[in-house]
Amino acid sequence: MEYPVEATISSGTLRGSQASGISRFLGIPYAAAPIGERRFRAPAAPTAWSGIRDATRFGATAPQSPYGGPIGELLSCPMIEGDDILTANVWGTADAAASPVVLWIHGGALERGAAAEPTYDGTSFARDGVVFVSVNYRLGVEGFSVLEGAPMNLGLLDVARALEWVHAEIGAFGGDPARITLMGESAGGALVAALLARPTSRALVAGAIIQSGPLEATSPQKARRASDAIARRLGIPPTRDAFAAQMTGDLLRARAQVAAGSSPLRGAPGFALAVDAATLPVSPEHALADLDLPLLIGTNTDEYRLWLTPEALAKIGPMKAWLARRALRTPERSARAVRAALPDASAGEVLGQLLTDRLLRAPATRVARARKAPTYLYEFSWESPVRGLGAAHALELGFVFDTLTTDQAVKLAGHDAPADLAREMHRAWVSFITKGDPGWPAFGTERMTQIWDAAPRVAPQRRAAVVDALR
C-alpha cells in the first residue's frame, strides 16, 4: 500500500509516495521548461511554486522519434506528453540521512531515451542505502545541434544543471551532497565522462560509473553535420533563430527523413558532443586520465550485436568488411588480432568486434591504463538467448538495476536470465557507490578485469592484443 510523503526543497514542497519503506518523488523540475524563448538556450532555474506540488508521476519525455527497425523490437521508450522535460526523480528511504547518492543518466544515442523506463527504477538502490536520482535532458536536434547563436552541447548543460540541483537539494531527501556518484550507460556514459571533463561539474562528484560509453568529443565542424543536414532538408539556415521558429515535430520529422536508411556502417551522421571552450573544454578521454576520483568503467563483449542483426552480419563478406575497415581507418593489425582471438568468427563478426573495440573497449582501456586513481574495469559477457544478441549493448542494464522482469529487460535477456548474476552485479555497483570499491582489484599492470558471466570471475583483460592494436 502506498502512503503520501512530503519533502521541501528550495522551489517548494513536494508530495511523493512511499511503499514498503521506499519513498519516490517524481517529475521534480531541476530547470525551467525549455520552451518559447528558452528553446536552444542554456537551462534556466525552475520557477518556485506555492502550496504542495504533486510528485507522484514522471515528468514529460524529451521530444524524440521512436526506435525503428529491428532495434525497435528490442528497445522502447515511454512517451509522456508535456513541456516540463527537465525533471528529476528521487528514490530513498524514510530514515535516509547523509546517505550516498547516485545520479543516473540514461542512454539512447543522444536522441532517444527517458528516465521513466521501468528498467531504470531506483527501488533496488534505495533498498540498499543509496539515494537514487534519475533525470531527463534535451535530446537530438533540441539538445545537440550546433547552431549559430546557440550554446553548444545543450543536453550536456542540462545534466550539468541537474548535477548542481542534486548537490543543492539532495539533503532534503536524506542524501549527502559530498557523496555523489555519476552513473550512465551508452550516451549517458558519454555524458558522465563529459561532466567529468568540466571543472565546475567535476568539483561536485565523488566517483563515476561509465557503462559502454563513448569517451570522445569531436570538433564543432564534425558535430554540426547532423543539424546542418536538417537545415538543408528544411531549407533554413543553421541558426538558433531559424531552428527556434520551427515546430519541434517538424524538426523531428526532418531528422527522421535525413536518417532514413542509415546503418551503423553507413548513413546520416549522428548527434555528438563537441569540444567547446564554454561547455566542454577538452575531450573526455583526456580529462579522465588525470581525474583523481574512483572510476568504474566497462563494456559488453558483443556490443555490436544490438546494432547489427544476424542477417546483417551474414551479408558482410570479406571484401565488404575490408572496405568498411578502410573507410573507418581501422588498422589491419587489429583485424588480424580479432581473427586470432576469435578464429571461428565470420567476416561480419570480426568487423562488429572491431567496431565495439574501437568505439568503446579500446578507449576505456586507454583510460584505465593511464589513470593513477583507482580504476575498476569490467566486461559483461553473459550471452542472451534472444535473437543472437550474445552479450550485446544495453544487455547489462537489467542486471545492474536488478530489474530483469521489466518488459524491456525481458525483450533483451529472455525470461530465464540468471537472477543470481543480477544480484551480484547490483551489489558490486552499490559497493562502489558507497565505498568507492566494487569488490575486485583495481586495474593495473596485470590488467585485472571483472568478467560478468554465469560464473563471475576476475581475470587478466581478455583479447588485450585487440585493444592494444587500436592505439
GROMACS .gro file of C-alpha atoms in nm:
model
  471
    1MET     CA    1   0.000   0.000   0.000
    2GLU     CA    2   0.124   0.348  -0.087
    3TYR     CA    3   0.123   0.642   0.153
    4PRO     CA    4   0.181   1.011   0.081
    5VAL     CA    5   0.513   1.159   0.194
    6GLU     CA    6   0.641   1.516   0.174
    7ALA     CA    7   0.976   1.686   0.122
    8THR     CA    8   1.061   2.055   0.097
    9ILE     CA    9   1.327   2.192  -0.138
   10SER     CA   10   1.416   2.550  -0.232
   11SER     CA   11   1.142   2.563  -0.501
   12GLY     CA   12   0.864   2.448  -0.270
   13THR     CA   13   0.708   2.146  -0.104
   14LEU     CA   14   0.662   1.812  -0.283
   15ARG     CA   15   0.418   1.532  -0.216
   16GLY     CA   16   0.553   1.194  -0.324
   17SER     CA   17   0.463   0.840  -0.228
   18GLN     CA   18   0.603   0.572  -0.002
   19ALA     CA   19   0.559   0.195  -0.018
   20SER     CA   20   0.746  -0.084   0.161
   21GLY     CA   21   0.976   0.172   0.319
   22ILE     CA   22   1.084   0.325  -0.014
   23SER     CA   23   0.985   0.683  -0.097
   24ARG     CA   24   0.958   0.820  -0.451
   25PHE     CA   25   0.943   1.179  -0.567
   26LEU     CA   26   0.892   1.201  -0.943
   27GLY     CA   27   0.888   1.476  -1.204
   28ILE     CA   28   1.066   1.744  -0.996
   29PRO     CA   29   1.176   2.040  -1.211
   30TYR     CA   30   1.551   2.100  -1.186
   31ALA     CA   31   1.528   2.366  -1.460
   32ALA     CA   32   1.257   2.565  -1.634
   33ALA     CA   33   1.075   2.409  -1.928
   34PRO     CA   34   1.288   2.474  -2.243
   35ILE     CA   35   1.005   2.619  -2.449
   36GLY     CA   36   0.935   2.954  -2.619
   37GLU     CA   37   1.227   3.191  -2.572
   38ARG     CA   38   1.411   2.926  -2.369
   39ARG     CA   39   1.441   2.689  -2.667
   40PHE     CA   40   1.803   2.647  -2.777
   41ARG     CA   41   1.915   2.837  -2.468
   42ALA     CA   42   2.113   2.723  -2.163
   43PRO     CA   43   1.887   2.578  -1.892
   44ALA     CA   44   1.728   2.834  -1.660
   45ALA     CA   45   1.640   2.795  -1.293
   46PRO     CA   46   1.299   2.637  -1.220
   47THR     CA   47   1.008   2.851  -1.111
   48ALA     CA   48   0.910   2.821  -0.746
   49TRP     CA   49   0.557   2.712  -0.663
   50SER     CA   50   0.319   2.777  -0.377
   51GLY     CA   51   0.131   2.506  -0.196
   52ILE     CA   52   0.223   2.141  -0.244
   53ARG     CA   53   0.333   2.007  -0.582
   54ASP     CA   54   0.231   1.656  -0.680
   55ALA     CA   55   0.543   1.441  -0.732
   56THR     CA   56   0.387   1.102  -0.794
   57ARG     CA   57   0.423   1.092  -1.173
   58PHE     CA   58   0.720   1.113  -1.408
   59GLY     CA   59   0.777   1.436  -1.597
   60ALA     CA   60   0.737   1.469  -1.972
   61THR     CA   61   0.966   1.278  -2.205
   62ALA     CA   62   1.207   1.483  -2.415
   63PRO     CA   63   1.077   1.506  -2.776
   64GLN     CA   64   1.210   1.218  -2.985
   65SER     CA   65   1.123   0.969  -3.256
   66PRO     CA   66   1.071   0.605  -3.152
   67TYR     CA   67   1.328   0.338  -3.231
   68GLY     CA   68   1.265   0.175  -3.567
   69GLY     CA   69   1.351  -0.148  -3.741
   70PRO     CA   70   1.492  -0.449  -3.554
   71ILE     CA   71   1.621  -0.232  -3.268
   72GLY     CA   72   1.267  -0.104  -3.218
   73GLU     CA   73   1.159  -0.461  -3.146
   74LEU     CA   74   1.401  -0.470  -2.853
   75LEU     CA   75   1.415  -0.113  -2.723
   76SER     CA   76   1.129   0.118  -2.646
   77CYS     CA   77   1.086   0.444  -2.461
   78PRO     CA   78   0.795   0.576  -2.252
   79MET     CA   79   0.633   0.869  -2.427
   80ILE     CA   80   0.491   1.123  -2.181
   81GLU     CA   81   0.349   1.444  -2.325
   82GLY     CA   82   0.420   1.786  -2.179
   83ASP     CA   83   0.663   2.076  -2.167
   84ASP     CA   84   0.835   2.012  -1.832
   85ILE     CA   85   1.100   1.775  -1.962
   86LEU     CA   86   1.390   1.892  -1.741
   87THR     CA   87   1.290   1.695  -1.436
   88ALA     CA   88   1.448   1.469  -1.174
   89ASN     CA   89   1.320   1.165  -0.988
   90VAL     CA   90   1.438   1.061  -0.642
   91TRP     CA   91   1.415   0.727  -0.460
   92GLY     CA   92   1.517   0.695  -0.096
   93THR     CA   93   1.407   0.570   0.243
   94ALA     CA   94   1.229   0.749   0.523
   95ASP     CA   95   1.530   0.712   0.753
   96ALA     CA   96   1.796   0.812   0.496
   97ALA     CA   97   2.047   1.056   0.643
   98ALA     CA   98   2.377   1.162   0.487
   99SER     CA   99   2.341   0.862   0.255
  100PRO     CA  100   2.546   0.810  -0.062
  101VAL     CA  101   2.384   0.940  -0.381
  102VAL     CA  102   2.390   0.819  -0.740
  103LEU     CA  103   2.280   1.034  -1.035
  104TRP     CA  104   2.170   0.814  -1.328
  105ILE     CA  105   2.187   0.948  -1.686
  106HIS     CA  106   2.007   0.735  -1.944
  107GLY     CA  107   2.140   0.647  -2.289
  108GLY     CA  108   1.989   0.649  -2.637
  109ALA     CA  109   2.248   0.783  -2.885
  110LEU     CA  110   2.182   1.139  -2.760
  111GLU     CA  111   1.842   1.140  -2.932
  112ARG     CA  112   1.626   0.883  -2.752
  113GLY     CA  113   1.552   0.755  -2.403
  114ALA     CA  114   1.383   0.859  -2.080
  115ALA     CA  115   1.430   0.824  -1.706
  116ALA     CA  116   1.078   0.678  -1.685
  117GLU     CA  117   1.189   0.350  -1.849
  118PRO     CA  118   1.087   0.084  -1.588
  119THR     CA  119   1.425  -0.090  -1.612
  120TYR     CA  120   1.574   0.224  -1.452
  121ASP     CA  121   1.356   0.201  -1.141
  122GLY     CA  122   1.564   0.316  -0.844
  123THR     CA  123   1.398   0.097  -0.581
  124SER     CA  124   1.680  -0.157  -0.558
  125PHE     CA  125   1.939   0.116  -0.495
  126ALA     CA  126   1.722   0.287  -0.232
  127ARG     CA  127   1.661  -0.050  -0.065
  128ASP     CA  128   2.038  -0.089  -0.033
  129GLY     CA  129   2.100   0.250   0.125
  130VAL     CA  130   2.165   0.469  -0.180
  131VAL     CA  131   1.959   0.779  -0.262
  132PHE     CA  132   1.894   0.728  -0.634
  133VAL     CA  133   1.829   1.017  -0.875
  134SER     CA  134   1.745   0.996  -1.245
  135VAL     CA  135   1.695   1.284  -1.489
  136ASN     CA  136   1.568   1.369  -1.835
  137TYR     CA  137   1.757   1.608  -2.062
  138ARG     CA  138   1.712   1.760  -2.407
  139LEU     CA  139   1.781   1.517  -2.690
  140GLY     CA  140   1.868   1.520  -3.058
  141VAL     CA  141   1.801   1.835  -3.253
  142GLU     CA  142   1.684   2.030  -2.945
  143GLY     CA  143   1.976   1.916  -2.730
  144PHE     CA  144   2.280   1.860  -2.950
  145SER     CA  145   2.250   2.077  -3.259
  146VAL     CA  146   2.540   2.309  -3.344
  147LEU     CA  147   2.380   2.640  -3.438
  148GLU     CA  148   2.493   2.997  -3.479
  149GLY     CA  149   2.358   3.196  -3.186
  150ALA     CA  150   2.302   2.899  -2.954
  151PRO     CA  151   2.526   2.737  -2.692
  152MET     CA  152   2.674   2.405  -2.791
  153ASN     CA  153   2.606   2.081  -2.602
  154LEU     CA  154   2.272   2.194  -2.457
  155GLY     CA  155   2.187   1.843  -2.338
  156LEU     CA  156   2.517   1.836  -2.151
  157LEU     CA  157   2.435   2.173  -1.995
  158ASP     CA  158   2.105   2.022  -1.884
  159VAL     CA  159   2.269   1.733  -1.697
  160ALA     CA  160   2.529   1.974  -1.556
  161ARG     CA  161   2.240   2.181  -1.420
  162ALA     CA  162   2.080   1.861  -1.287
  163LEU     CA  163   2.402   1.776  -1.102
  164GLU     CA  164   2.406   2.123  -0.946
  165TRP     CA  165   2.043   2.071  -0.843
  166VAL     CA  166   2.125   1.736  -0.682
  167HIS     CA  167   2.417   1.891  -0.494
  168ALA     CA  168   2.197   2.172  -0.363
  169GLU     CA  169   1.876   1.981  -0.287
  170ILE     CA  170   1.958   1.617  -0.212
  171GLY     CA  171   1.985   1.679   0.160
  172ALA     CA  172   1.606   1.717   0.170
  173PHE     CA  173   1.581   1.351   0.063
  174GLY     CA  174   1.845   1.219   0.304
  175GLY     CA  175   2.140   1.229   0.061
  176ASP     CA  176   2.491   1.358   0.127
  177PRO     CA  177   2.596   1.617  -0.136
  178ALA     CA  178   2.961   1.525  -0.073
  179ARG     CA  179   2.898   1.164  -0.182
  180ILE     CA  180   2.752   1.196  -0.533
  181THR     CA  181   2.846   0.926  -0.786
  182LEU     CA  182   2.761   0.978  -1.154
  183MET     CA  183   2.637   0.676  -1.346
  184GLY     CA  184   2.537   0.639  -1.710
  185GLU     CA  185   2.517   0.392  -1.997
  186SER     CA  186   2.590   0.442  -2.368
  187ALA     CA  187   2.521   0.810  -2.445
  188GLY     CA  188   2.452   0.850  -2.073
  189GLY     CA  189   2.803   0.718  -2.007
  190ALA     CA  190   2.939   0.968  -2.259
  191LEU     CA  191   2.761   1.246  -2.069
  192VAL     CA  192   2.906   1.122  -1.740
  193ALA     CA  193   3.253   1.141  -1.895
  194ALA     CA  194   3.175   1.487  -2.034
  195LEU     CA  195   3.065   1.613  -1.692
  196LEU     CA  196   3.396   1.495  -1.551
  197ALA     CA  197   3.574   1.699  -1.821
  198ARG     CA  198   3.402   2.017  -1.696
  199PRO     CA  199   3.587   2.163  -1.393
  200THR     CA  200   3.273   2.310  -1.233
  201SER     CA  201   3.085   1.979  -1.262
  202ARG     CA  202   3.380   1.762  -1.163
  203ALA     CA  203   3.409   1.951  -0.833
  204LEU     CA  204   3.067   1.816  -0.725
  205VAL     CA  205   3.144   1.448  -0.786
  206ALA     CA  206   3.290   1.176  -0.559
  207GLY     CA  207   3.304   0.892  -0.816
  208ALA     CA  208   3.175   0.781  -1.155
  209ILE     CA  209   3.042   0.473  -1.337
  210ILE     CA  210   3.062   0.459  -1.718
  211GLN     CA  211   2.887   0.166  -1.885
  212SER     CA  212   2.960   0.124  -2.258
  213GLY     CA  213   3.004   0.498  -2.303
  214PRO     CA  214   3.197   0.662  -2.590
  215LEU     CA  215   3.469   0.883  -2.445
  216GLU     CA  216   3.546   1.113  -2.738
  217ALA     CA  217   3.405   1.457  -2.809
  218THR     CA  218   3.453   1.574  -3.164
  219SER     CA  219   3.517   1.910  -3.329
  220PRO     CA  220   3.228   2.154  -3.374
  221GLN     CA  221   3.273   2.121  -3.751
  222LYS     CA  222   3.209   1.748  -3.732
  223ALA     CA  223   2.941   1.769  -3.461
  224ARG     CA  224   2.734   2.010  -3.671
  225ARG     CA  225   2.681   1.765  -3.958
  226ALA     CA  226   2.352   1.633  -3.816
  227SER     CA  227   2.196   1.977  -3.766
  228ASP     CA  228   2.336   2.103  -4.098
  229ALA     CA  229   2.160   1.813  -4.273
  230ILE     CA  230   1.833   1.903  -4.100
  231ALA     CA  231   1.873   2.267  -4.203
  232ARG     CA  232   1.926   2.168  -4.566
  233ARG     CA  233   1.622   1.942  -4.553
  234LEU     CA  234   1.405   2.226  -4.425
  235GLY     CA  235   1.564   2.493  -4.642
  236ILE     CA  236   1.665   2.710  -4.346
  237PRO     CA  237   2.000   2.839  -4.219
  238PRO     CA  238   2.163   2.651  -3.927
  239THR     CA  239   2.098   2.927  -3.676
  240ARG     CA  240   1.928   2.944  -3.339
  241ASP     CA  241   1.658   3.180  -3.466
  242ALA     CA  242   1.575   2.966  -3.770
  243PHE     CA  243   1.552   2.644  -3.570
  244ALA     CA  244   1.354   2.806  -3.287
  245ALA     CA  245   1.100   2.925  -3.545
  246GLN     CA  246   1.029   2.561  -3.639
  247MET     CA  247   0.787   2.334  -3.458
  248THR     CA  248   0.965   2.057  -3.269
  249GLY     CA  249   0.766   1.796  -3.460
  250ASP     CA  250   0.887   1.938  -3.793
  251LEU     CA  251   1.248   1.921  -3.675
  252LEU     CA  252   1.199   1.560  -3.566
  253ARG     CA  253   1.043   1.467  -3.900
  254ALA     CA  254   1.328   1.629  -4.088
  255ARG     CA  255   1.578   1.435  -3.879
  256ALA     CA  256   1.391   1.110  -3.944
  257GLN     CA  257   1.390   1.180  -4.318
  258VAL     CA  258   1.763   1.256  -4.318
  259ALA     CA  259   1.839   0.939  -4.118
  260ALA     CA  260   1.612   0.706  -4.317
  261GLY     CA  261   1.802   0.401  -4.435
  262SER     CA  262   2.105   0.471  -4.217
  263SER     CA  263   2.306   0.187  -4.066
  264PRO     CA  264   2.595   0.161  -3.818
  265LEU     CA  265   2.831   0.122  -4.114
  266ARG     CA  266   2.693   0.386  -4.346
  267GLY     CA  267   2.439   0.663  -4.326
  268ALA     CA  268   2.346   1.000  -4.184
  269PRO     CA  269   2.575   1.149  -3.917
  270GLY     CA  270   2.451   1.119  -3.562
  271PHE     CA  271   2.445   1.380  -3.290
  272ALA     CA  272   2.769   1.417  -3.098
  273LEU     CA  273   2.930   1.607  -2.814
  274ALA     CA  274   3.153   1.890  -2.936
  275VAL     CA  275   3.471   2.024  -2.780
  276ASP     CA  276   3.388   2.383  -2.691
  277ALA     CA  277   3.568   2.626  -2.461
  278ALA     CA  278   3.246   2.734  -2.291
  279THR     CA  279   3.072   2.400  -2.238
  280LEU     CA  280   3.320   2.112  -2.288
  281PRO     CA  281   3.679   2.235  -2.286
  282VAL     CA  282   3.852   1.903  -2.355
  283SER     CA  283   3.760   1.562  -2.496
  284PRO     CA  284   3.656   1.342  -2.200
  285GLU     CA  285   3.908   1.065  -2.271
  286HIS     CA  286   4.192   1.307  -2.199
  287ALA     CA  287   4.027   1.451  -1.887
  288LEU     CA  288   3.958   1.109  -1.732
  289ALA     CA  289   4.326   1.016  -1.736
  290ASP     CA  290   4.413   1.285  -1.480
  291LEU     CA  291   4.097   1.266  -1.272
  292ASP     CA  292   4.163   1.199  -0.903
  293LEU     CA  293   3.849   1.007  -0.811
  294PRO     CA  294   3.747   0.640  -0.836
  295LEU     CA  295   3.609   0.519  -1.169
  296LEU     CA  296   3.419   0.203  -1.259
  297ILE     CA  297   3.421   0.154  -1.636
  298GLY     CA  298   3.348  -0.131  -1.874
  299THR     CA  299   3.186  -0.270  -2.184
  300ASN     CA  300   2.988  -0.569  -2.308
  301THR     CA  301   3.158  -0.838  -2.512
  302ASP     CA  302   2.928  -0.817  -2.815
  303GLU     CA  303   2.808  -0.456  -2.812
  304TYR     CA  304   2.765  -0.457  -3.192
  305ARG     CA  305   2.500  -0.730  -3.189
  306LEU     CA  306   2.234  -0.481  -3.083
  307TRP     CA  307   2.309  -0.267  -3.390
  308LEU     CA  308   2.373  -0.544  -3.645
  309THR     CA  309   2.125  -0.832  -3.673
  310PRO     CA  310   2.244  -1.185  -3.758
  311GLU     CA  311   2.106  -1.130  -4.109
  312ALA     CA  312   2.302  -0.808  -4.150
  313LEU     CA  313   2.619  -0.973  -4.023
  314ALA     CA  314   2.575  -1.261  -4.265
  315LYS     CA  315   2.566  -1.016  -4.557
  316ILE     CA  316   2.910  -0.878  -4.470
  317GLY     CA  317   3.166  -1.073  -4.667
  318PRO     CA  318   3.546  -1.031  -4.661
  319MET     CA  319   3.552  -0.759  -4.929
  320LYS     CA  320   3.274  -0.553  -4.770
  321ALA     CA  321   3.443  -0.589  -4.430
  322TRP     CA  322   3.777  -0.478  -4.576
  323LEU     CA  323   3.621  -0.173  -4.739
  324ALA     CA  324   3.444  -0.083  -4.414
  325ARG     CA  325   3.770  -0.112  -4.220
  326ARG     CA  326   3.942   0.118  -4.470
  327ALA     CA  327   3.658   0.369  -4.450
  328LEU     CA  328   3.682   0.362  -4.071
  329ARG     CA  329   4.062   0.382  -4.087
  330THR     CA  330   4.098   0.074  -3.872
  331PRO     CA  331   4.449  -0.079  -3.874
  332GLU     CA  332   4.468  -0.419  -4.041
  333ARG     CA  333   4.673  -0.547  -3.749
  334SER     CA  334   4.364  -0.500  -3.529
  335ALA     CA  335   4.159  -0.719  -3.765
  336ARG     CA  336   4.431  -0.985  -3.751
  337ALA     CA  337   4.424  -0.965  -3.371
  338VAL     CA  338   4.046  -1.021  -3.368
  339ARG     CA  339   4.074  -1.318  -3.604
  340ALA     CA  340   4.346  -1.467  -3.383
  341ALA     CA  341   4.132  -1.422  -3.070
  342LEU     CA  342   3.809  -1.539  -3.241
  343PRO     CA  343   3.918  -1.789  -3.509
  344ASP     CA  344   3.562  -1.907  -3.581
  345ALA     CA  345   3.420  -1.557  -3.631
  346SER     CA  346   3.274  -1.459  -3.968
  347ALA     CA  347   3.388  -1.151  -4.158
  348GLY     CA  348   3.086  -0.962  -4.024
  349GLU     CA  349   3.156  -1.068  -3.666
  350VAL     CA  350   3.520  -0.963  -3.696
  351LEU     CA  351   3.407  -0.624  -3.823
  352GLY     CA  352   3.147  -0.594  -3.547
  353GLN     CA  353   3.404  -0.674  -3.281
  354LEU     CA  354   3.635  -0.411  -3.426
  355LEU     CA  355   3.351  -0.156  -3.411
  356THR     CA  356   3.292  -0.248  -3.044
  357ASP     CA  357   3.657  -0.229  -2.952
  358ARG     CA  358   3.737   0.087  -3.145
  359LEU     CA  359   3.439   0.283  -3.017
  360LEU     CA  360   3.420   0.155  -2.660
  361ARG     CA  361   3.665  -0.103  -2.528
  362ALA     CA  362   3.993   0.046  -2.653
  363PRO     CA  363   3.919   0.398  -2.518
  364ALA     CA  364   3.808   0.253  -2.183
  365THR     CA  365   4.130   0.050  -2.167
  366ARG     CA  366   4.346   0.350  -2.256
  367VAL     CA  367   4.183   0.548  -1.976
  368ALA     CA  368   4.227   0.263  -1.726
  369ARG     CA  369   4.596   0.224  -1.818
  370ALA     CA  370   4.666   0.598  -1.795
  371ARG     CA  371   4.495   0.667  -1.463
  372LYS     CA  372   4.666   0.674  -1.124
  373ALA     CA  373   4.342   0.696  -0.924
  374PRO     CA  374   4.156   0.366  -0.856
  375THR     CA  375   4.000   0.235  -1.176
  376TYR     CA  376   3.788  -0.079  -1.191
  377LEU     CA  377   3.740  -0.241  -1.532
  378TYR     CA  378   3.467  -0.492  -1.618
  379GLU     CA  379   3.346  -0.692  -1.917
  380PHE     CA  380   2.986  -0.813  -1.928
  381SER     CA  381   2.990  -1.140  -2.121
  382TRP     CA  382   2.671  -1.328  -2.030
  383GLU     CA  383   2.505  -1.426  -2.358
  384SER     CA  384   2.137  -1.363  -2.415
  385PRO     CA  385   1.935  -1.637  -2.585
  386VAL     CA  386   1.736  -1.371  -2.774
  387ARG     CA  387   1.794  -1.313  -3.149
  388GLY     CA  388   2.163  -1.397  -3.143
  389LEU     CA  389   2.232  -1.095  -2.923
  390GLY     CA  390   2.511  -1.256  -2.724
  391ALA     CA  391   2.641  -1.000  -2.474
  392ALA     CA  392   2.501  -0.705  -2.668
  393HIS     CA  393   2.491  -0.333  -2.595
  394ALA     CA  394   2.244  -0.241  -2.314
  395LEU     CA  395   2.200  -0.603  -2.202
  396GLU     CA  396   2.366  -0.538  -1.866
  397LEU     CA  397   2.111  -0.276  -1.758
  398GLY     CA  398   1.854  -0.519  -1.615
  399PHE     CA  399   2.134  -0.683  -1.418
  400VAL     CA  400   2.280  -0.361  -1.276
  401PHE     CA  401   1.936  -0.238  -1.166
  402ASP     CA  402   1.821  -0.589  -1.064
  403THR     CA  403   1.510  -0.534  -1.278
  404LEU     CA  404   1.519  -0.840  -1.502
  405THR     CA  405   1.139  -0.877  -1.501
  406THR     CA  406   1.066  -0.545  -1.673
  407ASP     CA  407   0.936  -0.564  -2.028
  408GLN     CA  408   1.249  -0.422  -2.190
  409ALA     CA  409   1.483  -0.640  -1.984
  410VAL     CA  410   1.285  -0.949  -2.087
  411LYS     CA  411   1.298  -0.844  -2.454
  412LEU     CA  412   1.678  -0.828  -2.429
  413ALA     CA  413   1.760  -1.112  -2.191
  414GLY     CA  414   1.463  -1.350  -2.213
  415HIS     CA  415   1.254  -1.488  -1.929
  416ASP     CA  416   1.523  -1.702  -1.766
  417ALA     CA  417   1.812  -1.459  -1.720
  418PRO     CA  418   2.019  -1.550  -1.410
  419ALA     CA  419   1.883  -1.360  -1.111
  420ASP     CA  420   2.192  -1.450  -0.907
  421LEU     CA  421   2.411  -1.265  -1.156
  422ALA     CA  422   2.184  -0.960  -1.134
  423ARG     CA  423   2.202  -0.958  -0.755
  424GLU     CA  424   2.581  -0.991  -0.759
  425MET     CA  425   2.629  -0.714  -1.017
  426HIS     CA  426   2.391  -0.485  -0.836
  427ARG     CA  427   2.574  -0.543  -0.508
  428ALA     CA  428   2.904  -0.452  -0.675
  429TRP     CA  429   2.760  -0.126  -0.812
  430VAL     CA  430   2.618  -0.040  -0.467
  431SER     CA  431   2.955  -0.118  -0.309
  432PHE     CA  432   3.130   0.118  -0.549
  433ILE     CA  433   2.876   0.395  -0.485
  434THR     CA  434   2.901   0.359  -0.108
  435LYS     CA  435   3.272   0.276  -0.065
  436GLY     CA  436   3.445   0.359  -0.393
  437ASP     CA  437   3.537  -0.009  -0.438
  438PRO     CA  438   3.318  -0.266  -0.621
  439GLY     CA  439   3.499  -0.564  -0.472
  440TRP     CA  440   3.756  -0.664  -0.734
  441PRO     CA  441   4.117  -0.548  -0.785
  442ALA     CA  442   4.183  -0.212  -0.942
  443PHE     CA  443   4.319  -0.218  -1.297
  444GLY     CA  444   4.700  -0.213  -1.308
  445THR     CA  445   4.996  -0.370  -1.482
  446GLU     CA  446   4.828  -0.712  -1.466
  447ARG     CA  447   4.513  -0.564  -1.629
  448MET     CA  448   4.279  -0.745  -1.393
  449THR     CA  449   3.917  -0.727  -1.509
  450GLN     CA  450   3.587  -0.841  -1.360
  451ILE     CA  451   3.418  -1.079  -1.604
  452TRP     CA  452   3.040  -1.082  -1.553
  453ASP     CA  453   2.912  -1.417  -1.676
  454ALA     CA  454   2.706  -1.706  -1.538
  455ALA     CA  455   3.015  -1.778  -1.325
  456PRO     CA  456   3.163  -1.432  -1.249
  457ARG     CA  457   3.539  -1.419  -1.213
  458VAL     CA  458   3.838  -1.187  -1.209
  459ALA     CA  459   4.095  -1.243  -1.484
  460PRO     CA  460   4.353  -1.054  -1.690
  461GLN     CA  461   4.186  -0.850  -1.963
  462ARG     CA  462   4.065  -1.072  -2.243
  463ARG     CA  463   4.165  -1.006  -2.606
  464ALA     CA  464   4.417  -0.748  -2.487
  465ALA     CA  465   4.604  -0.774  -2.818
  466VAL     CA  466   4.299  -0.638  -2.999
  467VAL     CA  467   4.267  -0.319  -2.797
  468ASP     CA  468   4.643  -0.269  -2.800
  469ALA     CA  469   4.636  -0.279  -3.182
  470LEU     CA  470   4.381   0.005  -3.180
  471ARG     CA  471   4.604   0.264  -3.011
   0.00000   0.00000   0.00000
